[in-house]
Coordinates of C-alpha atoms and ligand atoms in Angstrom, one line a residue:
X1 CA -154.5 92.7 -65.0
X2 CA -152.2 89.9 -63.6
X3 CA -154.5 87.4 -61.6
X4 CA -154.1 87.4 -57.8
X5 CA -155.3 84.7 -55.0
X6 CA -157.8 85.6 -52.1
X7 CA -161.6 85.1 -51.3
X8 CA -161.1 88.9 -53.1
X9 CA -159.1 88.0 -56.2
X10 CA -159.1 90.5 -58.9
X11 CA -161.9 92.4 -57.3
X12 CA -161.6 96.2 -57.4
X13 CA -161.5 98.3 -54.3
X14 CA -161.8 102.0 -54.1
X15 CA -161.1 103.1 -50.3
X16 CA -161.4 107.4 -50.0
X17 CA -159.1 108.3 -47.4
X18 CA -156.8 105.9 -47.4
X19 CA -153.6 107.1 -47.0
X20 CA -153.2 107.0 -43.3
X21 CA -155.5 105.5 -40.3
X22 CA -158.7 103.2 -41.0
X23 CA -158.7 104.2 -44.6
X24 CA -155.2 102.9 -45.0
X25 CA -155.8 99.5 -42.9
X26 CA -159.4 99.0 -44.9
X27 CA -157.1 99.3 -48.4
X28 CA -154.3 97.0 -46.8
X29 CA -156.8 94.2 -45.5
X30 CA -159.0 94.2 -49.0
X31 CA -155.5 93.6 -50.6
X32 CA -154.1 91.1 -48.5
X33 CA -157.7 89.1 -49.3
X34 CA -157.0 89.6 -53.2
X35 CA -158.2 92.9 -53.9
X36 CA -156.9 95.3 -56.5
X37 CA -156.7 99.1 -53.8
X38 CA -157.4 101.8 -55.1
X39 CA -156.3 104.3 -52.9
X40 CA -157.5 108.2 -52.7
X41 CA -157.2 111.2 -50.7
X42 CA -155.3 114.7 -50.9
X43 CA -152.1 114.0 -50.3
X44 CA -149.8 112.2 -52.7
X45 CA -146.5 111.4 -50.2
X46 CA -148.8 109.4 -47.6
X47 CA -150.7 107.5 -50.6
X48 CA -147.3 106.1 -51.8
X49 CA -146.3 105.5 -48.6
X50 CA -149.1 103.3 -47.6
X51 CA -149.1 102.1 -51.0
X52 CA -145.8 100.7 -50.7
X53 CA -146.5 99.3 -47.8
X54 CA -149.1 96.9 -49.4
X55 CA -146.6 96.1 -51.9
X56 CA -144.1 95.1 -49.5
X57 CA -146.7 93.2 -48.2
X58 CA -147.5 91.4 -51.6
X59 CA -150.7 93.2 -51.7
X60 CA -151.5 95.4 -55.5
X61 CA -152.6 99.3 -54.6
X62 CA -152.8 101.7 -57.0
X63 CA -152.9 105.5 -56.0
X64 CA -155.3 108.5 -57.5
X65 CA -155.2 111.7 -55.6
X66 CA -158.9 112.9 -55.1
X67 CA -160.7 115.6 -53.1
X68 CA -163.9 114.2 -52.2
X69 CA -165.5 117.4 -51.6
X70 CA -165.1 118.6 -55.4
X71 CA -167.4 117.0 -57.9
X72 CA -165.1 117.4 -60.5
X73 CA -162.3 115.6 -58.6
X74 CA -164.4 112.9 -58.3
X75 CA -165.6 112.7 -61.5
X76 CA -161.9 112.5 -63.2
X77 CA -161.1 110.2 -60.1
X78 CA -163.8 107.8 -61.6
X79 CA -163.3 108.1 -65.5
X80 CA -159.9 106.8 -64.3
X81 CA -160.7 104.1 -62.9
X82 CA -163.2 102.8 -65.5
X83 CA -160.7 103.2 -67.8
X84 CA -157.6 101.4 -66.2
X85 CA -159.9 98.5 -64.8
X86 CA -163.1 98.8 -66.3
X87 CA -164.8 98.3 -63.0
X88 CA -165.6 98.8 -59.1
X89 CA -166.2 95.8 -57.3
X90 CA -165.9 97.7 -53.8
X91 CA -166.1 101.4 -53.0
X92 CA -165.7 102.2 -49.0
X93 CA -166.5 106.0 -48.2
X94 CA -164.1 106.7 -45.9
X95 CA -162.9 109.9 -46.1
X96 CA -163.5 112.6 -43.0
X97 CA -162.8 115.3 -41.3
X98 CA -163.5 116.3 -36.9
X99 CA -164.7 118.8 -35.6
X100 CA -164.0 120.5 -31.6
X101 CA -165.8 123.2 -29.4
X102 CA -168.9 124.0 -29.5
X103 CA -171.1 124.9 -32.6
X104 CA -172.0 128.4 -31.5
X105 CA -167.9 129.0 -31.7
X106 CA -167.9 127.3 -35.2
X107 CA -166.6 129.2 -38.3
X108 CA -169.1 128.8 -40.8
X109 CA -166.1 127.7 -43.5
X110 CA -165.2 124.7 -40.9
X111 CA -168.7 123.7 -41.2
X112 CA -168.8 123.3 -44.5
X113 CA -165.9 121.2 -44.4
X114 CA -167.2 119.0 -42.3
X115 CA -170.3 118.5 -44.1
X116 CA -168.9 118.7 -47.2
X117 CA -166.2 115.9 -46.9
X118 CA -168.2 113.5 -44.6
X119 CA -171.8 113.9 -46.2
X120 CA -171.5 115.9 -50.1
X121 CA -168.1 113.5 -50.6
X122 CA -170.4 110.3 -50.2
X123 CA -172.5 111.6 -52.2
X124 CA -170.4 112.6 -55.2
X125 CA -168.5 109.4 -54.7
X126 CA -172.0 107.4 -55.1
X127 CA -173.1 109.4 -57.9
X128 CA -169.7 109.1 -59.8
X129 CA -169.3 104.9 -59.0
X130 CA -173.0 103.3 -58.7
X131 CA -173.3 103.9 -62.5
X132 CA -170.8 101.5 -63.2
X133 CA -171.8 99.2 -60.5
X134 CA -175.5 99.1 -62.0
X135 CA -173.8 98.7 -65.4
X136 CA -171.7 95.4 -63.8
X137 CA -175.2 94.4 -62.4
X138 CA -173.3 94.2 -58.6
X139 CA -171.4 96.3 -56.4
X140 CA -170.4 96.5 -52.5
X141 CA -170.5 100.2 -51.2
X142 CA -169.5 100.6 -47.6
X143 CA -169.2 103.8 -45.7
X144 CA -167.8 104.6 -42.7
X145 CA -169.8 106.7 -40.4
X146 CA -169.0 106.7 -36.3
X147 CA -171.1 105.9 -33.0
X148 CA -171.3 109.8 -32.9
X149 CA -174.1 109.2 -36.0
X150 CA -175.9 107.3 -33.4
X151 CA -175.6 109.6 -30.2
X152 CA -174.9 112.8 -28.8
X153 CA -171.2 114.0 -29.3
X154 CA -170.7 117.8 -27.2
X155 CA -168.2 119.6 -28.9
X156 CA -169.2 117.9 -31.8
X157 CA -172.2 118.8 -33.1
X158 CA -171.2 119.4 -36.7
X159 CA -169.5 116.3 -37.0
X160 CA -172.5 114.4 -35.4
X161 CA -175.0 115.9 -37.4
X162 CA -172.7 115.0 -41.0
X163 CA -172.5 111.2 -39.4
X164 CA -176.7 111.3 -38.2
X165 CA -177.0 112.4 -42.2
X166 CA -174.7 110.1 -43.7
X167 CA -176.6 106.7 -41.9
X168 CA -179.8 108.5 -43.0
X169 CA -178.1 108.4 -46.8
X170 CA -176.6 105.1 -46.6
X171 CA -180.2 103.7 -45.4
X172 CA -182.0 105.2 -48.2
X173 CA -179.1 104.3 -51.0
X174 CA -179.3 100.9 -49.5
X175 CA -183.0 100.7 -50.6
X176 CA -182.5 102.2 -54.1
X177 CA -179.8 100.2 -55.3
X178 CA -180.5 97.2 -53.6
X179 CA -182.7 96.0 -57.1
X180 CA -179.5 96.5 -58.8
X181 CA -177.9 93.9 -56.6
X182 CA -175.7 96.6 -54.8
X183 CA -175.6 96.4 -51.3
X184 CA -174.8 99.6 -49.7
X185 CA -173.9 99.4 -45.8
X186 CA -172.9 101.5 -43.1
X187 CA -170.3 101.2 -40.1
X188 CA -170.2 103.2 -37.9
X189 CA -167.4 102.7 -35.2
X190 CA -166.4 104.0 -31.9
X191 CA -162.9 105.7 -30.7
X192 CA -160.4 104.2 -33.4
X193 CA -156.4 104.8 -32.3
X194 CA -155.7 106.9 -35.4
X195 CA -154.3 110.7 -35.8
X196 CA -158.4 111.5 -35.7
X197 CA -158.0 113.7 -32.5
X198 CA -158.7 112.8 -29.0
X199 CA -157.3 114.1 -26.6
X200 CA -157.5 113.1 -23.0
X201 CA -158.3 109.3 -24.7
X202 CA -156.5 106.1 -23.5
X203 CA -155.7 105.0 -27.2
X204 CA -154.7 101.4 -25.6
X205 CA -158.3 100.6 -25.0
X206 CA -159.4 102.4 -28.5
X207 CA -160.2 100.3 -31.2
X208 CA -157.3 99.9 -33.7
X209 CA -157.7 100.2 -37.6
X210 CA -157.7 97.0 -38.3
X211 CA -160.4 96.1 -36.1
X212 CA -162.5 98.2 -38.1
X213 CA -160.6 97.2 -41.5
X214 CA -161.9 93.7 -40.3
X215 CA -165.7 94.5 -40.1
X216 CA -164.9 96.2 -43.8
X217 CA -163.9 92.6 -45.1
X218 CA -166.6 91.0 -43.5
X219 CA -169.1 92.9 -45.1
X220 CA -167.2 92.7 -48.7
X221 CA -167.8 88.4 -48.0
X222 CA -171.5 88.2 -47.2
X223 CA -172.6 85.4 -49.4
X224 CA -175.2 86.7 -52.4
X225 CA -178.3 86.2 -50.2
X226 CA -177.3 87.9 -47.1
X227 CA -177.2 91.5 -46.5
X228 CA -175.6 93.3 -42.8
X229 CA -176.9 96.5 -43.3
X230 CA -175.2 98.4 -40.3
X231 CA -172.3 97.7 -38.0
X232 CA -171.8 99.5 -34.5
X233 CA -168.1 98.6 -33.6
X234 CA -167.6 99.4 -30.0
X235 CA -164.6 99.3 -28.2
X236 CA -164.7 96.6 -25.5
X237 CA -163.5 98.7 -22.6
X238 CA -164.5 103.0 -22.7
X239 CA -161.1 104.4 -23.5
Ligands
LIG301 N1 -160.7 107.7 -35.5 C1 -161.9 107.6 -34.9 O1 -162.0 107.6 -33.7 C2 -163.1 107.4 -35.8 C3 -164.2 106.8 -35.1 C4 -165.4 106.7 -35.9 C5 -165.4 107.0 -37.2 N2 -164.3 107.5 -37.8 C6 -164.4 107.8 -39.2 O2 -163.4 107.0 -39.9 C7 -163.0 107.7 -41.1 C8 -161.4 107.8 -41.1 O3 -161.0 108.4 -39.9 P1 -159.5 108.3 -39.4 O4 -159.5 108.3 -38.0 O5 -158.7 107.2 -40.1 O6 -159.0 109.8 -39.9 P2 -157.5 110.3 -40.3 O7 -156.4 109.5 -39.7 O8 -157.5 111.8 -40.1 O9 -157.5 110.0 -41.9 C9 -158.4 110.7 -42.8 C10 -158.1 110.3 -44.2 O10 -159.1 111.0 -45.0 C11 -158.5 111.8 -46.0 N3 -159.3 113.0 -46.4 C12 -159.6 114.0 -45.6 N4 -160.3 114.9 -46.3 C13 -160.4 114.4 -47.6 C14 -160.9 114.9 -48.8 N5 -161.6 116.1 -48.8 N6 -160.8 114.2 -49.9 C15 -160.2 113.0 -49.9 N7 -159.6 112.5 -48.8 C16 -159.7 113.2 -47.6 C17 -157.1 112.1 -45.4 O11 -156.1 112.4 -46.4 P3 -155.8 113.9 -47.0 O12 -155.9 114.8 -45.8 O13 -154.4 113.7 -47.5 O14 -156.8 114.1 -48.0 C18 -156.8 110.8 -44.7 O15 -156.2 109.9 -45.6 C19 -163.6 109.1 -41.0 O16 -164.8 109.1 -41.8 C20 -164.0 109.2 -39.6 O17 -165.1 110.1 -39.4 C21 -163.1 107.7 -37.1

């Protein structure tokens, strides 16, 4: 692997969702800071579009299509990457999916969706990359939850309930692997300007990608003794 520059130099970053909105500006910051980005998600055309992007930008990306909500996808998604780079420096859970209306109205198939990309995807992800991480001795694992894991979100409920259960997990993880010198943390932002869904939102006073992209990076610098558990990233103004 050619040797790059950066407080992140040669470190390896998986970001899940990355081909458009916060994943993509997560995987574009950690390789402007040095990082090898590993990109994932579904869809191949908008993973070599933000790939190339990065590139232009002098960043390295590399691209793996992935479906976080099927173990074996994962799994292969994984073997891959231990086997072109040997190791996982970074992995930020970032993939998910809305919800809108209200739960009684729900289709029982978009609830599993929901659940089963925001919460079962972190967990497959974790159980196909901590291995390596406690194998390395070290690892950074960051997952992207929302303010609606904290709260009430009407017309949300599912989506909610998978971010209430996904700061439960990343609490708990946080406590198991934290003897393996892996810290795992959780963000959980407010309205983000992507193509998310929000309708009726002023997206000029939303937070922007990047601003959560930038708490990602902060947490991937901590020095060895300190450990920011949990970031609530709130918009200064209510869009
Ligand atoms: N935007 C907000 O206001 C906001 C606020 C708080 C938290 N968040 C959280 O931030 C994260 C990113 O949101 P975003 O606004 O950037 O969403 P987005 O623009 O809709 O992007 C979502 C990304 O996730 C990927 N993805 C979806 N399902 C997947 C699956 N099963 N396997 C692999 N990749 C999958 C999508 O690609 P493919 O469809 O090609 O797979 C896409 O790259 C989510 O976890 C969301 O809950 C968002």
């Amino acid at each position: 692997m050619a040797s790059s520059s950066g407080v992140l130099a040669d470190k390896v970053a998986v970001v899940t969702g990355a081909g458009r909105g916060i994943g993509a500006a997560i995987a574009a910051k950690l390789a402007e800071m040095g990082a090898v980005a590993v990109l994932t998600a579904r869809t191949r055309t908008t993973l070599q579009a933000t790939a190339q992007s990065i590139a232009h930008a002098g960043g390295r990306a590399e691209i793996a299509e992935c479906d976080v909500m099927d173990l074996h996808s994962v799994e292969r998604f994984a073997q891959w990457v231990e086997k072109a780079f040997g190791r996982i420096d970074i992995l930020v859970n970032n993939a998910g999916i809305g919800n809108s209306g209200p739960l009684h109205t729900m289709p029982p198939d978009q609830w599993d969706a929901v659940m089963n990309t925001n919460l079962r995807g972190v967990y497959y992800c974790i159980r196909s990359f901590a291995p390596m991480m406690i194998r390395a001795g070290s690892g950074e694992i960051i997952n992207i939850s929302s303010i609606a894991g904290k709260t009430a979100l009407p017309n949300g409920a599912a989506y909610a309930a998978s971010k209430w259960g996904l700061n439960g997990l990343s609490y708990s993880v946080a406590e198991e692997l934290r003897a393996h010198n892996i810290r795992v943390s959780v963000v959980c932002p407010g309205s983000t300007n992507t193509d998310f869904g929000h309708q009726g939102k002023n997206t000029s006073k939303m937070l922007q990608p990047e601003d959560v992209a930038h708490v990602v990076t902060m947490l991937a610098t901590q020095s060895p003794q300190s450990f920011a558990s949990e970031v609530v990233l709130r918009p200064t103004q209510k869009p």
